[in-house]
Structure formats: C-alpha cells, structure tokens
Amino acid sequence: MSFLGYERPDGTAGIRNWVGVISVQDNLNPVTRAICQGIYGTLPITTLFVRGQFGPDLEYAYSTLAGMGRNPNIAAALVVGLEPESTSVVADRIRNSGKPVETVVIQNLGGTIAATADGMRRAKRLVVEASKQRRRELPTDRLIVAVECGGSDTTSGLASNPAIGRVADRIVDEGGTVIISETSEFLGAEDLFAARAATPAVREAFLKRVLDHERDAMTRGVDIRGANPVPDNIRGGLTTIEEKALGAMSKAGTRPLVGVLDYAEWPTRKGLHFMYTPAPAVESMTGKAAGGCQMILFSTGVGNSIGNMVAPTVKVTGNANTARDFADNVDFDVSGILERDQSLTEAGDALYDFAMGVASGTRTASEVLDQRETAISRFQPTI
Amino acid sequence: MPRAIVLHRDDNVATVIDNGADAHSKCQLRGEQSGDVVLGAPIPYGHKVALKDIAAGGEIKKYGLIIGRATAPIPAGQHVHVHNVESLRGRGDVAAQPR
C-alpha cells in the first residue's frame, strides 16, 4: 500500500509538514513558546534541564533534541539557544539531514524581546517555504511506526495490543519499520522476545539491555520482576508476569526482531526494532519520535490522552466503556473484538487502513486538542 | 450466555469477557477456538478458565506460549489464577525469592 507524504532531502518521508522550534535548554522555553504562539505552522519542541548536564546524560539530551528536529515530519527547524556553542551542537546535527535549519541565540540578539521578534520572522519565512512542499504518493516502506501502551487494563492484552500487532506485521511485510520500547515491560517474557531475534548478536544486545535495566532498578531498590503483576493486575485477571509481558509484547506483532536501539537512536535497517526507553508514555514516545518514527499507535485500556508533539499519535482502545466515556481522546475503537466477535484480523486491518489515512493527513485527537508533550529521559542528575 | 476469548489455537485457557459467568453456566468460546466450556466455578471478567484438564505441573498456554505452570490439577471449566498457577519467572503476590 501507499500513503501521501512529504519527501525530505535525506530520503525520509514526513506525514506532516511542521516547522519545529526547538529549545536547546529549558531556559529557552518561554521564547520558543512565544515564537510558536505567534506563527501558525510551528511546533514547540521544549525540554527541561540540559544546562548543567554532562557526559552520556547530556549526549542523550542533544541527540533527542536533534533527533526530533531530524524527524521527517519536520520540514525545517529553528533552534533557540542561550549562547552559540550549545545552539550549534543541536543545529549542526539537524543541518546534516539537508533540511533548512536556522538559529536564534538570545545572548547575540540582546534579550528575549529581540530574540522572539527575530525568531518569529525566521519562522514565518520557514513556514511559507515549507508550505510549497506537496504530498506525493510514497510506499509503506518509508514508514517507521512506533507502538506504545499506557493506561493498560485487561482489554489491552486481549484486543488493542494484538490489533496493533496485526498492523505492525503488515507494515513490516511491506518493507516498513516498527519500533517497540518500554524496556521494563519485557521482564518476564524477555526470553520469548529474544527468541525472535534475527541474529545471535541482536538477541544478546536485547537481553543485555533488558537485564541491565532490571539490575539498575534493583540497585535503586526497585524489584520490577518481584513486584509484577501488581495487585490491580491480579484483580483484573493477570496471573503471572510473563502473561502481563506477553500481553504488552503482542503489540509488536510476530515478525523477527532485527535491531536493538538506544534511546533516540535511528534504525539503520527496515523491520521490527526494540528501543531502550523507560515505560512512561511521554518519555517513551519522545525517544521514538527522536529516532525517526512518523506515527505512533498507542493502545489504551482505561484511557490515556497524551500524544507526542512531533509524531501523530493514534489512540486505540479495546475497552467499549473507554471508547464511549473517553471518546474525546480516542481515535480508534477495536472493542468489537470483545463485544461483537469481530476477528483480530478484521480489527487490525481496519486499524491499518485508518493509520495509513493518518499518514496521508487525517488528524488525530491529540493533534487537534493539542494534547502533546515532550519529555527527554534523564539517566543522571545535574551538577 | 457468557463468552470467553481464546487468543491462539494452541491455548488451553480462555479469558472471560462478560460479567456474570457463574458456576455451572455454559461459556461460549470466541476467537481462535470455538465451542463452549461448562464453568465449574464463577469466573470474574478478565479472568481465565481452563479449556481442558491441566495436570499439576502442566503448562498454562495463552498467546500460544507458556504463561505459567499449574500448582495443582485444574479440571476443564475451573478458574485459572494465582491460587493454582505459578510463574516460571517470578510473581508479585508472594514475597520475592532470593535470586
């Protein structure tokens, strides 16, 4: 199948055509927001901290900020910084994707009013230029689709996750890429997922990531394996951690695992990948969007409203109550699997068609309601 | 008639997807297996019922994969949950074992 998308100079394909205004550090957020409030067609990509971060933790911050600027949904980037050095770190990394990148450096411009005015003029020009891009018919193999869950309940493992898994299989079969993350959710079934690795190296890399994560949590007093399933899960019917993990894993479909990615790392091949991220949705989606995902399929049982700033997020539920009571924030209802004997294949295929529509321009609830947020994972404290 | 969904044709449990699945009621199977199972106990929404007799030590299969092991014999139609299943990988309702 195909979708209508925007071709970028680096060969990637966007499903949206935004100008991203990117804060290099948290102290730029007010200027970033002011520029975006004044200019239609911009997306504020904000962050907290960065100043005072160092080592690998700082590298994650820069790579995630730049990664979001490189995301194919961004036609051009305006990088907002305090001083020239940190600004150019992020700007240069986006620039080598070939898309237009401009900068606003507050210290050079003499304060926030001048910086906001300068930023607005640049953003206006970038938005007008970007608007000359046209959607073209592009093959599915240009898609990198992220899969995510939040607010899970019994229906997640029975309906919404397997339905998303069906879409994941179709995307991979058509030459596209799917990324699953949320590392802690694999505990209990990590051997089963590792068994799908395409090579021994991928298998070892995956297991190392998951088991290191478990060990790190343990040194901080958190026994993920021992604490799961939690009392709510048990009350809801989940019996073992492996049952819970398999329910979560079912959103990745059944195809082989071909790559293991670090947080915000871009895949270099097509197919199903695992990305190391924390489990909470905003951080997890931020990492995947920074890794190039144009769209996120998000399974929710009891209802989770948040989407990613850069990658349109399709909220899918298999819970008929949620589809009705949380309708404002639900994009696709697969509760027919449980309520009306709709087959998993039918529901998954209908979701696939909807997702391809989103790729071609159909808006999702979180975009229209602006329920979008960014959170870059921290791995060390600031000095 | 209450219903239970089977996720894979090799599964030996189904998950109840209706309220009111009482003991002695017939539960209709949906999904990857068809037919029905007579419940030997009330099964809450979201909980599992055995589709065939499972021996003590036998594997519990869901998604076509092993999700645990029976700690006692489980006749077909019985509730399958923490009281008669142990994880092969760790569980949250008992104190963690030293590893």
PDB file of C-alpha atoms in Angstrom, chain A residues 56-189:
ATOM      1  CA  PRO A  56      26.195  10.398  28.473  1.00  0.00           C
ATOM      2  CA  ASP A  57      23.187  12.161  30.010  1.00  0.00           C
ATOM      3  CA  LEU A  58      23.958  15.343  28.048  1.00  0.00           C
ATOM      4  CA  GLU A  59      24.553  13.324  24.907  1.00  0.00           C
ATOM      5  CA  TYR A  60      21.058  11.822  25.233  1.00  0.00           C
ATOM      6  CA  ALA A  61      19.586  15.340  25.585  1.00  0.00           C
ATOM      7  CA  TYR A  62      21.339  16.671  22.478  1.00  0.00           C
ATOM      8  CA  SER A  63      20.687  13.582  20.426  1.00  0.00           C
ATOM      9  CA  THR A  64      16.995  13.604  21.327  1.00  0.00           C
ATOM     10  CA  LEU A  65      16.555  17.310  20.580  1.00  0.00           C
ATOM     11  CA  ALA A  66      18.380  16.956  17.281  1.00  0.00           C
ATOM     12  CA  GLY A  67      16.557  13.719  16.539  1.00  0.00           C
ATOM     13  CA  MET A  68      13.205  15.437  16.877  1.00  0.00           C
ATOM     14  CA  GLY A  69      14.473  18.158  14.519  1.00  0.00           C
ATOM     15  CA  ARG A  70      15.535  15.457  12.060  1.00  0.00           C
ATOM     16  CA  ASN A  71      12.183  13.682  12.295  1.00  0.00           C
ATOM     17  CA  PRO A  72      10.702  13.553   8.793  1.00  0.00           C
ATOM     18  CA  ASN A  73       7.556  15.365   9.962  1.00  0.00           C
ATOM     19  CA  ILE A  74       9.691  18.475  10.464  1.00  0.00           C
ATOM     20  CA  ALA A  75      10.210  20.424   7.217  1.00  0.00           C
ATOM     21  CA  ALA A  76      12.590  22.955   8.744  1.00  0.00           C
ATOM     22  CA  ALA A  77      13.998  23.676  12.196  1.00  0.00           C
ATOM     23  CA  LEU A  78      14.533  26.859  14.164  1.00  0.00           C
ATOM     24  CA  VAL A  79      16.919  26.185  17.048  1.00  0.00           C
ATOM     25  CA  VAL A  80      16.618  28.547  20.010  1.00  0.00           C
ATOM     26  CA  GLY A  81      19.598  28.772  22.348  1.00  0.00           C
ATOM     27  CA  LEU A  82      21.133  30.965  25.005  1.00  0.00           C
ATOM     28  CA  GLU A  83      24.709  31.032  23.693  1.00  0.00           C
ATOM     29  CA  PRO A  84      26.270  29.978  20.395  1.00  0.00           C
ATOM     30  CA  GLU A  85      28.113  26.798  21.471  1.00  0.00           C
ATOM     31  CA  SER A  86      25.232  24.672  22.686  1.00  0.00           C
ATOM     32  CA  THR A  87      22.985  26.089  19.966  1.00  0.00           C
ATOM     33  CA  SER A  88      25.332  24.976  17.217  1.00  0.00           C
ATOM     34  CA  VAL A  89      25.677  21.468  18.678  1.00  0.00           C
ATOM     35  CA  VAL A  90      21.973  20.881  18.116  1.00  0.00           C
ATOM     36  CA  ALA A  91      21.673  22.912  14.914  1.00  0.00           C
ATOM     37  CA  ASP A  92      24.595  21.157  13.200  1.00  0.00           C
ATOM     38  CA  ARG A  93      23.183  17.731  13.953  1.00  0.00           C
ATOM     39  CA  ILE A  94      19.891  18.678  12.323  1.00  0.00           C
ATOM     40  CA  ARG A  95      21.552  20.511   9.448  1.00  0.00           C
ATOM     41  CA  ASN A  96      23.244  17.398   8.094  1.00  0.00           C
ATOM     42  CA  SER A  97      19.817  15.973   7.260  1.00  0.00           C
ATOM     43  CA  GLY A  98      19.705  18.562   4.464  1.00  0.00           C
ATOM     44  CA  LYS A  99      16.664  20.421   5.728  1.00  0.00           C
ATOM     45  CA  PRO A 100      16.736  24.196   6.395  1.00  0.00           C
ATOM     46  CA  VAL A 101      17.982  24.996   9.904  1.00  0.00           C
ATOM     47  CA  GLU A 102      18.196  28.480  11.404  1.00  0.00           C
ATOM     48  CA  THR A 103      19.154  29.638  14.869  1.00  0.00           C
ATOM     49  CA  VAL A 104      18.141  32.241  17.418  1.00  0.00           C
ATOM     50  CA  VAL A 105      20.790  32.957  20.052  1.00  0.00           C
ATOM     51  CA  ILE A 106      19.447  35.117  22.856  1.00  0.00           C
ATOM     52  CA  GLN A 107      22.791  36.449  24.020  1.00  0.00           C
ATOM     53  CA  ASN A 108      23.703  37.560  20.496  1.00  0.00           C
ATOM     54  CA  LEU A 109      20.357  39.254  19.924  1.00  0.00           C
ATOM     55  CA  GLY A 110      20.227  41.227  23.139  1.00  0.00           C
ATOM     56  CA  GLY A 111      17.422  39.643  25.092  1.00  0.00           C
ATOM     57  CA  THR A 112      14.132  37.860  24.739  1.00  0.00           C
ATOM     58  CA  ILE A 113      12.026  40.514  23.010  1.00  0.00           C
ATOM     59  CA  ALA A 114      14.535  40.891  20.194  1.00  0.00           C
ATOM     60  CA  ALA A 115      15.022  37.127  20.079  1.00  0.00           C
ATOM     61  CA  THR A 116      11.283  36.480  19.875  1.00  0.00           C
ATOM     62  CA  ALA A 117      10.865  39.014  17.063  1.00  0.00           C
ATOM     63  CA  ASP A 118      13.843  37.610  15.175  1.00  0.00           C
ATOM     64  CA  GLY A 119      12.591  34.073  15.724  1.00  0.00           C
ATOM     65  CA  MET A 120       9.106  34.953  14.502  1.00  0.00           C
ATOM     66  CA  ARG A 121      10.459  36.466  11.267  1.00  0.00           C
ATOM     67  CA  ARG A 122      12.606  33.409  10.625  1.00  0.00           C
ATOM     68  CA  ALA A 123       9.789  31.025  11.485  1.00  0.00           C
ATOM     69  CA  LYS A 124       7.384  32.857   9.200  1.00  0.00           C
ATOM     70  CA  ARG A 125       9.811  32.546   6.290  1.00  0.00           C
ATOM     71  CA  LEU A 126      10.435  28.854   7.031  1.00  0.00           C
ATOM     72  CA  VAL A 127       6.698  28.119   7.266  1.00  0.00           C
ATOM     73  CA  VAL A 128       5.973  29.802   3.926  1.00  0.00           C
ATOM     74  CA  GLU A 129       8.836  27.906   2.256  1.00  0.00           C
ATOM     75  CA  ALA A 130       7.706  24.617   3.792  1.00  0.00           C
ATOM     76  CA  SER A 131       4.173  25.217   2.541  1.00  0.00           C
ATOM     77  CA  LYS A 132       5.474  24.883  -1.016  1.00  0.00           C
ATOM     78  CA  GLN A 133       6.079  21.184  -0.356  1.00  0.00           C
ATOM     79  CA  ARG A 134       3.448  18.852  -1.768  1.00  0.00           C
ATOM     80  CA  ARG A 135       2.368  15.416  -0.656  1.00  0.00           C
ATOM     81  CA  ARG A 136       3.331  12.645  -3.092  1.00  0.00           C
ATOM     82  CA  GLU A 137       2.356   9.004  -3.224  1.00  0.00           C
ATOM     83  CA  LEU A 138       5.032   7.067  -1.331  1.00  0.00           C
ATOM     84  CA  PRO A 139       5.373   3.368  -0.469  1.00  0.00           C
ATOM     85  CA  THR A 140       4.800   1.972   3.018  1.00  0.00           C
ATOM     86  CA  ASP A 141       8.480   1.077   3.326  1.00  0.00           C
ATOM     87  CA  ARG A 142       9.170   4.746   4.124  1.00  0.00           C
ATOM     88  CA  LEU A 143       7.193   4.475   7.352  1.00  0.00           C
ATOM     89  CA  ILE A 144       8.689   3.980  10.804  1.00  0.00           C
ATOM     90  CA  VAL A 145       5.754   3.301  13.122  1.00  0.00           C
ATOM     91  CA  ALA A 146       6.128   3.279  16.894  1.00  0.00           C
ATOM     92  CA  VAL A 147       3.914   1.121  19.118  1.00  0.00           C
ATOM     93  CA  GLU A 148       3.153   2.176  22.673  1.00  0.00           C
ATOM     94  CA  CYS A 149       0.778   1.410  25.516  1.00  0.00           C
ATOM     95  CA  GLY A 150      -0.478   3.353  28.523  1.00  0.00           C
ATOM     96  CA  GLY A 151      -3.399   3.028  30.907  1.00  0.00           C
ATOM     97  CA  SER A 152      -3.479  -0.701  30.224  1.00  0.00           C
ATOM     98  CA  ASP A 153      -6.206  -2.971  31.504  1.00  0.00           C
ATOM     99  CA  THR A 154      -7.461  -6.459  30.706  1.00  0.00           C
ATOM    100  CA  THR A 155      -8.653  -5.393  27.265  1.00  0.00           C
ATOM    101  CA  SER A 156      -5.183  -4.209  26.278  1.00  0.00           C
ATOM    102  CA  GLY A 157      -3.705  -7.703  26.063  1.00  0.00           C
ATOM    103  CA  LEU A 158      -6.886  -9.159  24.576  1.00  0.00           C
ATOM    104  CA  ALA A 159      -7.800  -6.617  21.922  1.00  0.00           C
ATOM    105  CA  SER A 160      -5.961  -3.337  21.406  1.00  0.00           C
ATOM    106  CA  ASN A 161      -2.408  -4.690  21.625  1.00  0.00           C
ATOM    107  CA  PRO A 162      -2.992  -7.690  19.316  1.00  0.00           C
ATOM    108  CA  ALA A 163      -4.843  -5.422  16.855  1.00  0.00           C
ATOM    109  CA  ILE A 164      -1.843  -3.078  16.773  1.00  0.00           C
ATOM    110  CA  GLY A 165       0.344  -6.165  16.366  1.00  0.00           C
ATOM    111  CA  ARG A 166      -1.569  -7.046  13.214  1.00  0.00           C
ATOM    112  CA  VAL A 167      -0.790  -3.563  11.823  1.00  0.00           C
ATOM    113  CA  ALA A 168       2.857  -3.985  12.836  1.00  0.00           C
ATOM    114  CA  ASP A 169       3.076  -7.238  10.866  1.00  0.00           C
ATOM    115  CA  ARG A 170       1.587  -5.610   7.762  1.00  0.00           C
ATOM    116  CA  ILE A 171       3.929  -2.626   7.963  1.00  0.00           C
ATOM    117  CA  VAL A 172       6.968  -4.895   8.292  1.00  0.00           C
ATOM    118  CA  ASP A 173       5.756  -7.191   5.496  1.00  0.00           C
ATOM    119  CA  GLU A 174       5.512  -4.163   3.218  1.00  0.00           C
ATOM    120  CA  GLY A 175       9.092  -3.208   3.932  1.00  0.00           C
ATOM    121  CA  GLY A 176       8.439  -0.657   6.668  1.00  0.00           C
ATOM    122  CA  THR A 177       9.805  -0.382  10.203  1.00  0.00           C
ATOM    123  CA  VAL A 178       8.155  -0.796  13.601  1.00  0.00           C
ATOM    124  CA  ILE A 179       9.667   0.196  16.940  1.00  0.00           C
ATOM    125  CA  ILE A 180       8.547  -1.136  20.324  1.00  0.00           C
ATOM    126  CA  SER A 181      10.111   0.178  23.533  1.00  0.00           C
ATOM    127  CA  GLU A 182       9.228   0.444  27.269  1.00  0.00           C
ATOM    128  CA  THR A 183      12.041  -1.821  28.449  1.00  0.00           C
ATOM    129  CA  SER A 184      10.640  -2.869  31.850  1.00  0.00           C
ATOM    130  CA  GLU A 185       7.511  -4.326  30.250  1.00  0.00           C
ATOM    131  CA  PHE A 186       9.526  -7.141  28.687  1.00  0.00           C
ATOM    132  CA  LEU A 187      10.606  -8.549  32.036  1.00  0.00           C
ATOM    133  CA  GLY A 188       9.054 -11.940  32.453  1.00  0.00           C
ATOM    134  CA  ALA A 189       8.948 -12.620  28.717  1.00  0.00           C
TER     135      ALA A 189
END
